[in-house]
Coordinates of C-alpha atoms (C1' of nucleotides) in Angstrom, one line a residue:
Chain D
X290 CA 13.1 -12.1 25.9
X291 CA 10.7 -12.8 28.6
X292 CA 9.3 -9.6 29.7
X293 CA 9.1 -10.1 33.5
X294 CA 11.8 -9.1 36.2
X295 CA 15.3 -7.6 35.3
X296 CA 13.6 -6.9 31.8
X297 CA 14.9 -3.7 30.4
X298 CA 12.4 -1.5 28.0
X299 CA 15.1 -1.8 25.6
X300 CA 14.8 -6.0 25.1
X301 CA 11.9 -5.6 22.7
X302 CA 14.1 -3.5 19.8
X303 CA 17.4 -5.1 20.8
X304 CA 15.7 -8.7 20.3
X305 CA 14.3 -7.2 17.1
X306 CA 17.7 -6.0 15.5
X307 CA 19.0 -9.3 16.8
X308 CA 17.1 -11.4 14.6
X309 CA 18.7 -10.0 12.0
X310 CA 21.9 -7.8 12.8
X311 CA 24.3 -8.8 15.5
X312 CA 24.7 -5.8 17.7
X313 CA 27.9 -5.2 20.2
X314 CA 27.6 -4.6 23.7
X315 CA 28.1 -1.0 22.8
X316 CA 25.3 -0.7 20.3
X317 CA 23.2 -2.6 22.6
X318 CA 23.8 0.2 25.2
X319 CA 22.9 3.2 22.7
X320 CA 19.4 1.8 22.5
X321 CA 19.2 1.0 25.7
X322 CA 20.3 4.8 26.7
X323 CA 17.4 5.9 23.9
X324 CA 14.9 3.6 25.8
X325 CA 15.1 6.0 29.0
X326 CA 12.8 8.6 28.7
X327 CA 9.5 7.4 27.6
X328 CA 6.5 9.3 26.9
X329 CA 2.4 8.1 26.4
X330 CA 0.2 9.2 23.7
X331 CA -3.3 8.3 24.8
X332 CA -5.7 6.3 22.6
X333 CA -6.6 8.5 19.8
X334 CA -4.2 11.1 19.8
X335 CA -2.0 11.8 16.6
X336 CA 1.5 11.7 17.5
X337 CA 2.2 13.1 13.6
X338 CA 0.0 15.1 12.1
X339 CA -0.2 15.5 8.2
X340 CA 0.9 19.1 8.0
X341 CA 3.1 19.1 10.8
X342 CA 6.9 18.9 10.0
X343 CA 8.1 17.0 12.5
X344 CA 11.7 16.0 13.1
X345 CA 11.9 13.2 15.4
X346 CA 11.8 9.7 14.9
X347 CA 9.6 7.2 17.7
X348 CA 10.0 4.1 19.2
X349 CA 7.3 2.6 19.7
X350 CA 8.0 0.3 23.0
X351 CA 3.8 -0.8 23.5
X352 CA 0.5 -0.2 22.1
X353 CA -0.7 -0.1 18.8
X354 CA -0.8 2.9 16.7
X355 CA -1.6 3.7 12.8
X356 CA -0.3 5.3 9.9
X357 CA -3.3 6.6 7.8
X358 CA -4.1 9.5 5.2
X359 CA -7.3 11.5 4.4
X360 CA -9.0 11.5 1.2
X361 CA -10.6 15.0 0.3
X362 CA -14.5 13.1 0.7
X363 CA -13.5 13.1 4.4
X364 CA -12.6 9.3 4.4
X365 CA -9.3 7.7 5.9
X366 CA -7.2 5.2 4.4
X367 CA -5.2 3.6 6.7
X368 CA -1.9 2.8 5.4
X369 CA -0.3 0.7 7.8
X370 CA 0.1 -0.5 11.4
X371 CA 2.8 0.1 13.7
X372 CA 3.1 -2.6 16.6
X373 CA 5.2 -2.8 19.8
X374 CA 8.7 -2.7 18.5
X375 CA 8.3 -0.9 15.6
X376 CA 10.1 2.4 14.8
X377 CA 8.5 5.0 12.8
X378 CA 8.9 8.9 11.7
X379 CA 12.1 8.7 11.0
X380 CA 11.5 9.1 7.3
X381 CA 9.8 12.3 7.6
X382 CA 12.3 13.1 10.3
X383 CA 14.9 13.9 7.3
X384 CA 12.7 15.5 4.6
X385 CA 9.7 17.4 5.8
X386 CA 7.4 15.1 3.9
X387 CA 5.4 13.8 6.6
X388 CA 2.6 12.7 4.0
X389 CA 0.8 10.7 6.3
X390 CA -0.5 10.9 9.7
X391 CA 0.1 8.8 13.1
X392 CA -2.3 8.3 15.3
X393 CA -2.3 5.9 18.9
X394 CA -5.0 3.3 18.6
X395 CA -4.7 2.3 22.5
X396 CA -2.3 4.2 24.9
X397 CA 1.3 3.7 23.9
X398 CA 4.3 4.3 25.3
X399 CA 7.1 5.4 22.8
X400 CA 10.9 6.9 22.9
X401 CA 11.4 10.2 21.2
X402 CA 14.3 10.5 18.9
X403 CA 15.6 13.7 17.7
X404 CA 16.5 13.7 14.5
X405 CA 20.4 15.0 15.1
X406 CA 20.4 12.1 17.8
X407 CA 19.3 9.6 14.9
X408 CA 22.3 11.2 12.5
X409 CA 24.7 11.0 15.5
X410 CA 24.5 7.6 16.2
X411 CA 24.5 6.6 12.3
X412 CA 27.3 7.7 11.7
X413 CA 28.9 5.8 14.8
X414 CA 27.3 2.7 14.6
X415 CA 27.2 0.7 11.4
X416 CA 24.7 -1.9 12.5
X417 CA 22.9 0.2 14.1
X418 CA 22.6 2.6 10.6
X419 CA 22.1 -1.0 9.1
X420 CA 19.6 -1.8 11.6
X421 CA 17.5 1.4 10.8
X422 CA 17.9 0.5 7.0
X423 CA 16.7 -3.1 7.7
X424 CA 13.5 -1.7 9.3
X425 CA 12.4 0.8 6.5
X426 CA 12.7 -2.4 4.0
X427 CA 10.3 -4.2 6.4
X428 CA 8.5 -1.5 6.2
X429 CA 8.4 -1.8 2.2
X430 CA 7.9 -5.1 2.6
X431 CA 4.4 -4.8 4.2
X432 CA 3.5 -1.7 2.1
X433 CA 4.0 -3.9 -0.8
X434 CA 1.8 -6.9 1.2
X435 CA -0.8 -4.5 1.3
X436 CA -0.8 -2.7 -1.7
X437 CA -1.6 -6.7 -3.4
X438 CA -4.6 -7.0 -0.4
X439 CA -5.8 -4.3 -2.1
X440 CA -6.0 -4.8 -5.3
X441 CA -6.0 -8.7 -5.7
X442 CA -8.1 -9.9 -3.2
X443 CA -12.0 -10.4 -1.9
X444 CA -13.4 -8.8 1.4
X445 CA -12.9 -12.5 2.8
X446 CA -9.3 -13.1 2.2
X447 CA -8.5 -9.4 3.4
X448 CA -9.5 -9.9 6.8
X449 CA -8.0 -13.3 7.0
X450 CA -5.0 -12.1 5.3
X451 CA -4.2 -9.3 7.5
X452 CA -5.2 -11.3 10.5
X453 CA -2.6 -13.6 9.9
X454 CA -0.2 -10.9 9.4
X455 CA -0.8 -9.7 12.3
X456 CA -0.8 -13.1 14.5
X457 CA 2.6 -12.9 12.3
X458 CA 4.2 -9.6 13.5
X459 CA 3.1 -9.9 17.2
X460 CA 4.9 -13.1 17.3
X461 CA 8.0 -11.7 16.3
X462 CA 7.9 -9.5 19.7
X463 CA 6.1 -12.0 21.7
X464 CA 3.0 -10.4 22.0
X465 CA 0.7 -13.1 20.8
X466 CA 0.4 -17.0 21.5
X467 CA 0.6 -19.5 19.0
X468 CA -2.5 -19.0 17.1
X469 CA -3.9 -16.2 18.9
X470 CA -4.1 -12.4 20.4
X471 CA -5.8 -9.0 21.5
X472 CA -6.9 -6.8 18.8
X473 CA -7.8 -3.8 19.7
X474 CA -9.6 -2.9 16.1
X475 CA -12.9 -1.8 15.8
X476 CA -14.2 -3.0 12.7
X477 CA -14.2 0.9 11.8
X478 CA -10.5 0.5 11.5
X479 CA -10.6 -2.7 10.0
X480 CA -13.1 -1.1 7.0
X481 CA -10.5 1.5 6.7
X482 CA -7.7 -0.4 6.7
X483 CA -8.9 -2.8 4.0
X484 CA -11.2 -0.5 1.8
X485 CA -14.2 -2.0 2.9
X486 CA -17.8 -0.6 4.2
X487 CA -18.2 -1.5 8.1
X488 CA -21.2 -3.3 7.6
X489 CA -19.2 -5.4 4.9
X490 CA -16.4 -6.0 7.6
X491 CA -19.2 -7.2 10.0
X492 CA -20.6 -10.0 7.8
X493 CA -17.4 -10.9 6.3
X494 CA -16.0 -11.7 10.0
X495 CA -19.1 -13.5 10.4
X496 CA -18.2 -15.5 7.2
X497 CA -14.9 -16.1 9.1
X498 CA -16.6 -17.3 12.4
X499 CA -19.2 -19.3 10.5
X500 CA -16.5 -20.9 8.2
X501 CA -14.3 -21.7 12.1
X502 CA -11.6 -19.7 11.2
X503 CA -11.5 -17.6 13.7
X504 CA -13.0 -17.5 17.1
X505 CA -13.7 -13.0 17.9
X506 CA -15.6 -11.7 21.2
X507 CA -16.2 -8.6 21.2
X508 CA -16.2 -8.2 24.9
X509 CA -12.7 -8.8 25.3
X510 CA -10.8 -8.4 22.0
X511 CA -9.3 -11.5 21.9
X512 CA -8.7 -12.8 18.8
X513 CA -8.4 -16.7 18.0
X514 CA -7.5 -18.5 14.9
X515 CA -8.8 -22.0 14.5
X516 CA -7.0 -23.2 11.6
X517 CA -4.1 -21.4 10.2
X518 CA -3.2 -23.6 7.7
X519 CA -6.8 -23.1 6.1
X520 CA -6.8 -19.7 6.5
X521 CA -3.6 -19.4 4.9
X522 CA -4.7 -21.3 2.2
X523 CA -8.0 -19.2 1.5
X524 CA -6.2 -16.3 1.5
X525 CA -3.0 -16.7 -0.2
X526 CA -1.4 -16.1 3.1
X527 CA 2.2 -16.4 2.2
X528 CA 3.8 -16.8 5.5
X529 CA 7.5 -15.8 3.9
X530 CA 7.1 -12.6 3.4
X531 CA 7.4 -12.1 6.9
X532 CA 9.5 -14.8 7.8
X533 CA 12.6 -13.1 6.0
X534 CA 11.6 -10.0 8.4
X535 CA 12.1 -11.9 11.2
X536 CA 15.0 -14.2 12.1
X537 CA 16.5 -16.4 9.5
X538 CA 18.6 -18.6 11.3
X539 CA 15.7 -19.8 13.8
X540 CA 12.4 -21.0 12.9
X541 CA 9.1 -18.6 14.1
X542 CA 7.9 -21.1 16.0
X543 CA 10.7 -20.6 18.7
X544 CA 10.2 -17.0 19.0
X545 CA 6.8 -17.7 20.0
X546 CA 6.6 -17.7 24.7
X547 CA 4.1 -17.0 26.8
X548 CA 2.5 -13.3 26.6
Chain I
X242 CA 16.7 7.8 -25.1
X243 CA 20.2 8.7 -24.5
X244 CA 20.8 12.7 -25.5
X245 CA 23.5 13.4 -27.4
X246 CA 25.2 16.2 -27.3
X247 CA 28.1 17.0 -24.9
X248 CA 25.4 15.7 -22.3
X249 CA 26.0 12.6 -19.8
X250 CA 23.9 10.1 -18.8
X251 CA 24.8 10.7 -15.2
X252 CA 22.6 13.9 -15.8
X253 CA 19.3 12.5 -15.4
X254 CA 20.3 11.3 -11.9
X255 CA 22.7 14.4 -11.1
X256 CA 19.5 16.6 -12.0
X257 CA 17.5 14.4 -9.6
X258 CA 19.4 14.2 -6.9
X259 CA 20.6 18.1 -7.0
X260 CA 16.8 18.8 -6.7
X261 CA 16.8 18.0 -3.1
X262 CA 20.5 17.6 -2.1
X263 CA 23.6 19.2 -2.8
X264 CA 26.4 17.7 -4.4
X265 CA 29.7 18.2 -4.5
X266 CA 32.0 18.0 -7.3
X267 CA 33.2 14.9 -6.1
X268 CA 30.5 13.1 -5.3
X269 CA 29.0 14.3 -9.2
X270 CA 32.1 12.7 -10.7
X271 CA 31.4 9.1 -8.2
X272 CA 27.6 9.3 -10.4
X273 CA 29.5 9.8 -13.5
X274 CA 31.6 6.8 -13.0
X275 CA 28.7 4.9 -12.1
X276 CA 26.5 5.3 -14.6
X277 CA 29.3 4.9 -17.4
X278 CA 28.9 0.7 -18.3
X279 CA 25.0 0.6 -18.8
X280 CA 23.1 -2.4 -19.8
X281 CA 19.9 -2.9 -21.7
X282 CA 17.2 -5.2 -20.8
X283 CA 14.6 -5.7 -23.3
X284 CA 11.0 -5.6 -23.1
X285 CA 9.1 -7.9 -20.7
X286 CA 12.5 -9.0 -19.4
X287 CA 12.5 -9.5 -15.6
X288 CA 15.6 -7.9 -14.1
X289 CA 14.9 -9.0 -10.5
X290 CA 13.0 -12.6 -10.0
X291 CA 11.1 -12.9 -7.0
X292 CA 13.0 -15.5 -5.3
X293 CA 16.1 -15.0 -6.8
X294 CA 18.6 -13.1 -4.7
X295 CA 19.7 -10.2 -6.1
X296 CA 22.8 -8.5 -4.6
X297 CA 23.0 -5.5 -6.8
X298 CA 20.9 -2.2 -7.4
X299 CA 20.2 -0.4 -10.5
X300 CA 19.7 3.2 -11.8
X301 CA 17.5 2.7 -13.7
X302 CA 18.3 5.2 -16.8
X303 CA 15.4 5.2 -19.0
X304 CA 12.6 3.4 -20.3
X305 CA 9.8 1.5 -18.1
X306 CA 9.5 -1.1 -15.4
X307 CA 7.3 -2.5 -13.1
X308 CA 7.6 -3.7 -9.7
X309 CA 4.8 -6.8 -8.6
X310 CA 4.0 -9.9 -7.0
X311 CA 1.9 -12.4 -8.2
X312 CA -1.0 -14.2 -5.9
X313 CA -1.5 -17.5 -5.8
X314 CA -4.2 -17.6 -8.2
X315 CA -2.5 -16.3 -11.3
X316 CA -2.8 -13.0 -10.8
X317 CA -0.5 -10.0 -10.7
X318 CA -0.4 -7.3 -8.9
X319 CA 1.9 -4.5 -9.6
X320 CA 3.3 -2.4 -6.6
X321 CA 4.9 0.0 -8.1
X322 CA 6.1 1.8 -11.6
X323 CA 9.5 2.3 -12.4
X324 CA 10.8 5.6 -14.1
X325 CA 13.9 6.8 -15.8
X326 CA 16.1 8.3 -12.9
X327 CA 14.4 6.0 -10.4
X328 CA 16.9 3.8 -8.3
X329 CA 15.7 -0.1 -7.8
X330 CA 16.6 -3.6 -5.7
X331 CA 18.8 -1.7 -3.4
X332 CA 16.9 -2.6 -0.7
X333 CA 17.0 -6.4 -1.5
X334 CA 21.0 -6.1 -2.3
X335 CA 21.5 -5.6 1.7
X336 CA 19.3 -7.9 3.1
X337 CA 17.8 -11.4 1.1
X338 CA 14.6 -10.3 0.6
X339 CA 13.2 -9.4 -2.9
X340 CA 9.8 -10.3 -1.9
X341 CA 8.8 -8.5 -5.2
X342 CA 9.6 -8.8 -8.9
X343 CA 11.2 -6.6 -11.6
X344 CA 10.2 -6.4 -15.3
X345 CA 10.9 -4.3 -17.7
X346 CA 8.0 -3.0 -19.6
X347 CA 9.7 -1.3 -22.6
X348 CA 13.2 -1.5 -23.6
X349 CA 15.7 -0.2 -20.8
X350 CA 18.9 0.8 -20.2
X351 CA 20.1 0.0 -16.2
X352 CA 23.2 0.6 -14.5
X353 CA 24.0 -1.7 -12.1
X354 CA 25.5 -1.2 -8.8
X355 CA 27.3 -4.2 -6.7
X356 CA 26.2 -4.1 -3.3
X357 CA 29.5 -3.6 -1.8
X358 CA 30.3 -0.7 -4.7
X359 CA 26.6 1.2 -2.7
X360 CA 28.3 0.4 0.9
X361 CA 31.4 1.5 0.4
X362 CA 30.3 4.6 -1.4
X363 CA 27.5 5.4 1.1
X364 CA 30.8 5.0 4.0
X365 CA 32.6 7.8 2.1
X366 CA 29.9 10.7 0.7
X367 CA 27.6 11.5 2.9
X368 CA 25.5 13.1 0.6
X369 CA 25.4 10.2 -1.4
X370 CA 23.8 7.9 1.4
X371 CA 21.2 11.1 2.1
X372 CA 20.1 11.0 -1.4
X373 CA 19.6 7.3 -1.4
X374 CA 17.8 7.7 1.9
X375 CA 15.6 9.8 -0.2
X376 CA 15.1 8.2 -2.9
X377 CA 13.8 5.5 -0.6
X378 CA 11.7 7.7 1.6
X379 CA 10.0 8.8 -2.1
X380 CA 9.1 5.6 -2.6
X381 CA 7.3 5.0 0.4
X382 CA 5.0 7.5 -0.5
X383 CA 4.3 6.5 -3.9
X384 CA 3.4 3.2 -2.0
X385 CA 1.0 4.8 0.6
X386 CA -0.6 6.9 -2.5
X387 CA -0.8 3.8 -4.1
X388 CA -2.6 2.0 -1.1
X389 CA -4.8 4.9 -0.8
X390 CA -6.0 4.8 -4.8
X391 CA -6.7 1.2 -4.2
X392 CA -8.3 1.5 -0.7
X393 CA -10.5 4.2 -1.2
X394 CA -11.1 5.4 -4.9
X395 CA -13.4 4.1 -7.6
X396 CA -12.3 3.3 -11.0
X397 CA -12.7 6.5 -12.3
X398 CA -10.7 8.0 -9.4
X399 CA -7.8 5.7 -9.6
X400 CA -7.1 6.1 -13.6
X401 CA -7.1 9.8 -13.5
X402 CA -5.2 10.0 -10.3
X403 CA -2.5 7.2 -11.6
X404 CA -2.6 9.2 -15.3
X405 CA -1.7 12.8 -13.1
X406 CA 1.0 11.0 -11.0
X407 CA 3.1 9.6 -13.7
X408 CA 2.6 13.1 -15.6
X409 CA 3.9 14.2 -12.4
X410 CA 7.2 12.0 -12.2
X411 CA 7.9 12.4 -15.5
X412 CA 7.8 15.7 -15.6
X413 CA 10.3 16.0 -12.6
X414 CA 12.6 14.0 -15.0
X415 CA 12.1 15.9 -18.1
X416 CA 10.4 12.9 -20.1
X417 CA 6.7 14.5 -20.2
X418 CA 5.4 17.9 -22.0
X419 CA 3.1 20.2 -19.8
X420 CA 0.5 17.8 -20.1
X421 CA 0.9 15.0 -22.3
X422 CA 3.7 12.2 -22.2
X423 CA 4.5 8.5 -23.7
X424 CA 2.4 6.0 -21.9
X425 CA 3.5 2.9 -23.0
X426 CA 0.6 0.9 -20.9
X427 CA -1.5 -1.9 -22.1
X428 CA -5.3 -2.2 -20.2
X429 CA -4.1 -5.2 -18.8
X430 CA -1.0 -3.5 -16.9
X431 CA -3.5 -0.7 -15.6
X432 CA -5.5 -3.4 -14.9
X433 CA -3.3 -4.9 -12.7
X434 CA -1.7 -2.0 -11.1
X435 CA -5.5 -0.4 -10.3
X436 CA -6.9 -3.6 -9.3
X437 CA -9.2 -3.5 -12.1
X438 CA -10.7 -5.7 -14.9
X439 CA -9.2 -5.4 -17.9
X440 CA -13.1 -4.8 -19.6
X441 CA -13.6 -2.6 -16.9
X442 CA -10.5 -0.1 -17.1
X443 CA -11.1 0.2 -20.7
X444 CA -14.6 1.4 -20.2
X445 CA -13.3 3.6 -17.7
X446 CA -10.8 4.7 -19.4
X447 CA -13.7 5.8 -22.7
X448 CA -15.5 7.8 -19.7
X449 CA -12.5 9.5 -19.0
X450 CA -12.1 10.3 -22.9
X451 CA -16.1 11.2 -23.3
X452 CA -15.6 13.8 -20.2
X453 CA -13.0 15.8 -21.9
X454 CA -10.1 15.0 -19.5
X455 CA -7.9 12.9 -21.2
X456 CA -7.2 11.9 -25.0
X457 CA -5.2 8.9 -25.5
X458 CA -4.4 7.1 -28.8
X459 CA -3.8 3.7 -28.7
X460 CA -1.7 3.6 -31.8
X461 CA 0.7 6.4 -30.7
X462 CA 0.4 6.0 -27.2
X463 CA 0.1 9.4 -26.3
X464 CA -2.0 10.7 -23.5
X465 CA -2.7 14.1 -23.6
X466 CA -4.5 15.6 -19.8
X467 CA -6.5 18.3 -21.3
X468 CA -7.9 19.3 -18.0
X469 CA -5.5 18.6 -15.3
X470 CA -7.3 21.3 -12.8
X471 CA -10.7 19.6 -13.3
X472 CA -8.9 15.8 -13.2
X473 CA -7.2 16.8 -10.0
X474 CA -10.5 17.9 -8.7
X475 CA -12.7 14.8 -9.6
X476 CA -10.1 12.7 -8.7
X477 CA -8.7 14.0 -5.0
X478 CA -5.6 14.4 -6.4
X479 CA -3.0 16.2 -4.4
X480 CA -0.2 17.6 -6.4
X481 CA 1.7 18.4 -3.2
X482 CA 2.6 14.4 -2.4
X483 CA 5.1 15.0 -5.0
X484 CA 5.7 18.4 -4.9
X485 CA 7.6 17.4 -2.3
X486 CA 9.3 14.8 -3.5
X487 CA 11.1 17.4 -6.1
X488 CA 11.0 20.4 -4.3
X489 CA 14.4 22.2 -4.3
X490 CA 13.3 25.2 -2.4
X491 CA 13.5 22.9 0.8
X492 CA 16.5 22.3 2.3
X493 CA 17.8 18.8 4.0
X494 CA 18.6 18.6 7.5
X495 CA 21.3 16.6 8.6
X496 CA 23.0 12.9 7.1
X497 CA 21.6 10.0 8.5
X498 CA 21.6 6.3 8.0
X499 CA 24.6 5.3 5.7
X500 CA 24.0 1.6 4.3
Chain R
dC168 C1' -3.0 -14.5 -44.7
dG169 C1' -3.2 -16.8 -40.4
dA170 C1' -1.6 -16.2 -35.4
dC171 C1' -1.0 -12.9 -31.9
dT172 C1' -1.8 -9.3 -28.9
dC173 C1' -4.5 -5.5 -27.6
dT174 C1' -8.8 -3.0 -27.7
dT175 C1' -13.7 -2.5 -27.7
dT176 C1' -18.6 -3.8 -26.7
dG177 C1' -22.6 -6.4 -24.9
dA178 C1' -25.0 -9.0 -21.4
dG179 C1' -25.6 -11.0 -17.1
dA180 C1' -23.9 -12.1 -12.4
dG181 C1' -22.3 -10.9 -8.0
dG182 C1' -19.6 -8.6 -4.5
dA183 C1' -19.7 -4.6 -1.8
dA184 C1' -21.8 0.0 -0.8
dT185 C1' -25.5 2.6 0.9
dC186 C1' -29.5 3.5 3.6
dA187 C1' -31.9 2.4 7.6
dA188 C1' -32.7 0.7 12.1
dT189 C1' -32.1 -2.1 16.3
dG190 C1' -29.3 -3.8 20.0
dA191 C1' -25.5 -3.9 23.4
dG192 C1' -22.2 -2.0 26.5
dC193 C1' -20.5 2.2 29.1
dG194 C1' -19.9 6.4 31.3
dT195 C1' -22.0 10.5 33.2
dG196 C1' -25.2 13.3 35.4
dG197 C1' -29.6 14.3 37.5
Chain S
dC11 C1' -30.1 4.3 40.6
dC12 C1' -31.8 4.8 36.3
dA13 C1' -32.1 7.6 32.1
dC14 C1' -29.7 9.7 28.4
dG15 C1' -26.1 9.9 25.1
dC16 C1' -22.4 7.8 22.9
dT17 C1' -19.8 4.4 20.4
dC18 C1' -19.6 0.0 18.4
dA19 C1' -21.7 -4.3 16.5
dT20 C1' -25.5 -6.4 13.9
dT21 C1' -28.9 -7.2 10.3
dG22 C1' -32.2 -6.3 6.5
dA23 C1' -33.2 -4.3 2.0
dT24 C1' -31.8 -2.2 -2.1
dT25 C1' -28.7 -0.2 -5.3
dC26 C1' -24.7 -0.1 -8.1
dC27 C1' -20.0 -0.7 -9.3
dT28 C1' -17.1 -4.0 -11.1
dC29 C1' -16.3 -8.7 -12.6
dT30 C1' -16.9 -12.6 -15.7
dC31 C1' -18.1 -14.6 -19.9
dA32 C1' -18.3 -14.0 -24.8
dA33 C1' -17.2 -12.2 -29.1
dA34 C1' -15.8 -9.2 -32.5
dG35 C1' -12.6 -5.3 -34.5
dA36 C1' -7.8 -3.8 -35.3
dG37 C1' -3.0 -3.6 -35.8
dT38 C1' 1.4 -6.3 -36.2
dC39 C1' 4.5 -9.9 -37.7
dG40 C1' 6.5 -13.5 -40.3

DNA sequence: CGACTCTTTGAGAGGAATCAATGAGCGTGG
DNA sequence: CCACGCTCATTGATTCCTCTCAAAGAGTCG
């Protein structure tokens, strides 16, 4: 699934339902007809907005974008991230119970999906309906992951829990190395991700740096860890959870190229 | 539990369903047959173990359960709480991951549900496969409610916001007066679901009783919300999350995603 | 009447929030 | 070209929310 020439903006979902459910040539040509007509949502932009009812469903082919609420004191809880690959809306597509909001953290490029489209090719494509069902318990899956961040753990093994899930799920679509990756979090986002104060965030990722974790410059975003087997350990990293999201019959390591 | 009178126990999930979707006469009778050989599971029973592959669902027709994971350390954290009329492990019957755990926390009575008994029945009633792709997107905002509580509410906040959400639920299912139901909770399963300390949700719990919003015997286990207005207030509680969830006045668009 | 489990209280420790202020990098306009 | 304004990262000082340790009621069960 290198992304270089010949490479088709559908390769990133196609590899993604492959690790799981095998698609026919057929199936792989619906999404490969939904992958057409892209559109970008700039960095910062909500894509879904509370209120609004929207009824289509996204791919979300590159960037990174979040799924957050409000509280009423003005703060934001942010409920999840949505990475390269990822699919989301099509929940509130069905019900108008968009409950929470979307928003693009860097520019991204995502495939609308009208929600009759979605229905359409359901009821046409078993794997494909199977594919859509996969991704919502994946979806759980992390919900679940960071429900128990939450509640059961310190500021320290938050941020090195979460940055392991990440270094986790960009492996799966070959957008990080081996122990490494951009993150384009502000430590804003990281406080509101994890229930944390910024200033908290700060001097816990110094704890992390300090400890040779993880390697951070600000400059450049890049994000290095030094010692995942540590890290796991600290933070009751259970690799897993994410491992049954990803392909069963092949071991991560192989899904990991060059980025 | 069960009613007895000329009433079914398909009801509770027939009332629960019809609330959002319609139903046909048919598709009634295929919840009637289902929901006719019931088992019980008794108290502090897990029904689904954590690695254990589960390849059935369950309706789950009364009493309590919990869904939670345990971290490394010993401790538990639980994800979600499991209500009469509430459907369970149908997500882990299609793919092999019950990352989480199932226990029941009183007494229960389950119906269970092969996996190819949901497929087959999700091929043929299409109403059957929208209401299960409901009941699943309902549970994906009790998660994100759930992440938000722990993310960005004090103690007091989260007990009185958990208290009104399960009057909520159970109202929806007719197991909860106005403003008093059954809570059959122990401080150390609040504990574990706020991400609290036992010590520190039962002093929470007396602030809660010393301002007049709540009055909860331990003996009888009966809370009784004698404020809900001002408890909704002081804790950012937002009714509409579930409102919802339960709504009938809002109509369905079209099938999607049969499993 | 012990052995449990669950609840309740007290005291002290500590993790994380808040308040406050400085620095660094960046884009824009005078 | 440099100053101003903005966002983001950093650090110090102080407060406070919640945890841990400890121990004592209270109800239940055999």
């Amino acid at each position: 699934m290198a992304d270089n020439t010949g490479s088709n903006s559908a390769d990133i979902f196609i590899a993604k339902f492959s690790s799981y459910i095998d698609l026919s040539e057929q199936e792989q040509e619906v999404i490969e007809a939904l992958t057409q007509n892209s559109m970008t949502v700039d960095e910062g932009q909500d894509i879904i907005l509370e209120s609004e009812k929207s009824s289509s469903a996204y791919l979300l082919q590159s960037g990174w974008a979040i799924r957050y609420k409000v509280v009423p004191d003005g703060g934001r809880q942010i409920i999840s991230f949505l990475l390269p690959g990822d699919i989301f809306g099509f929940r509130e597509s069905l019900f108008d119970l968009s409950d929470d909001s979307v928003q693009a953290l860097t520019p991204i490029i995502v495939h609308r999906l009208p929600a009759e489209k979605i229905a359409e090719i359901c009821d046409s494509f078993t794997n494909l309906s199977l594919a859509l069902t996969w991704a919502r318990a994946r979806e759980h899956a992390i919900l679940a992951e960071q429900i128990v961040r939450l509640g059961r753990r310190n500021a320290y093994e938050r941020l090195g829990h979460l940055l392991l899930e990440l270094l986790h799920r960009l492996q799966l679509v070959d957008k990080a190395g081996s122990s490494e990756y951009y993150l384009p979090l502000t430590q804003e986002i990281l406080a509101d991700t994890l229930g944390l104060s910024i200033v908290h965030v700060n001097r816990t990722l110094r704890k992390l740096r300090n400890d040779k974790m993880i390697e951070l410059d600000p400059k450049t975003r890049r994000l290095r860890i030094l010692n995942k087997e540590a890290l796991s350990e600290r933070t009751g990293y259970d690799q897993s959870f994410l491992d049954q999201l990803g392909d069963p019959s092949r071991s991560p390591q192989e899904a990991i190229g060059s980025d």
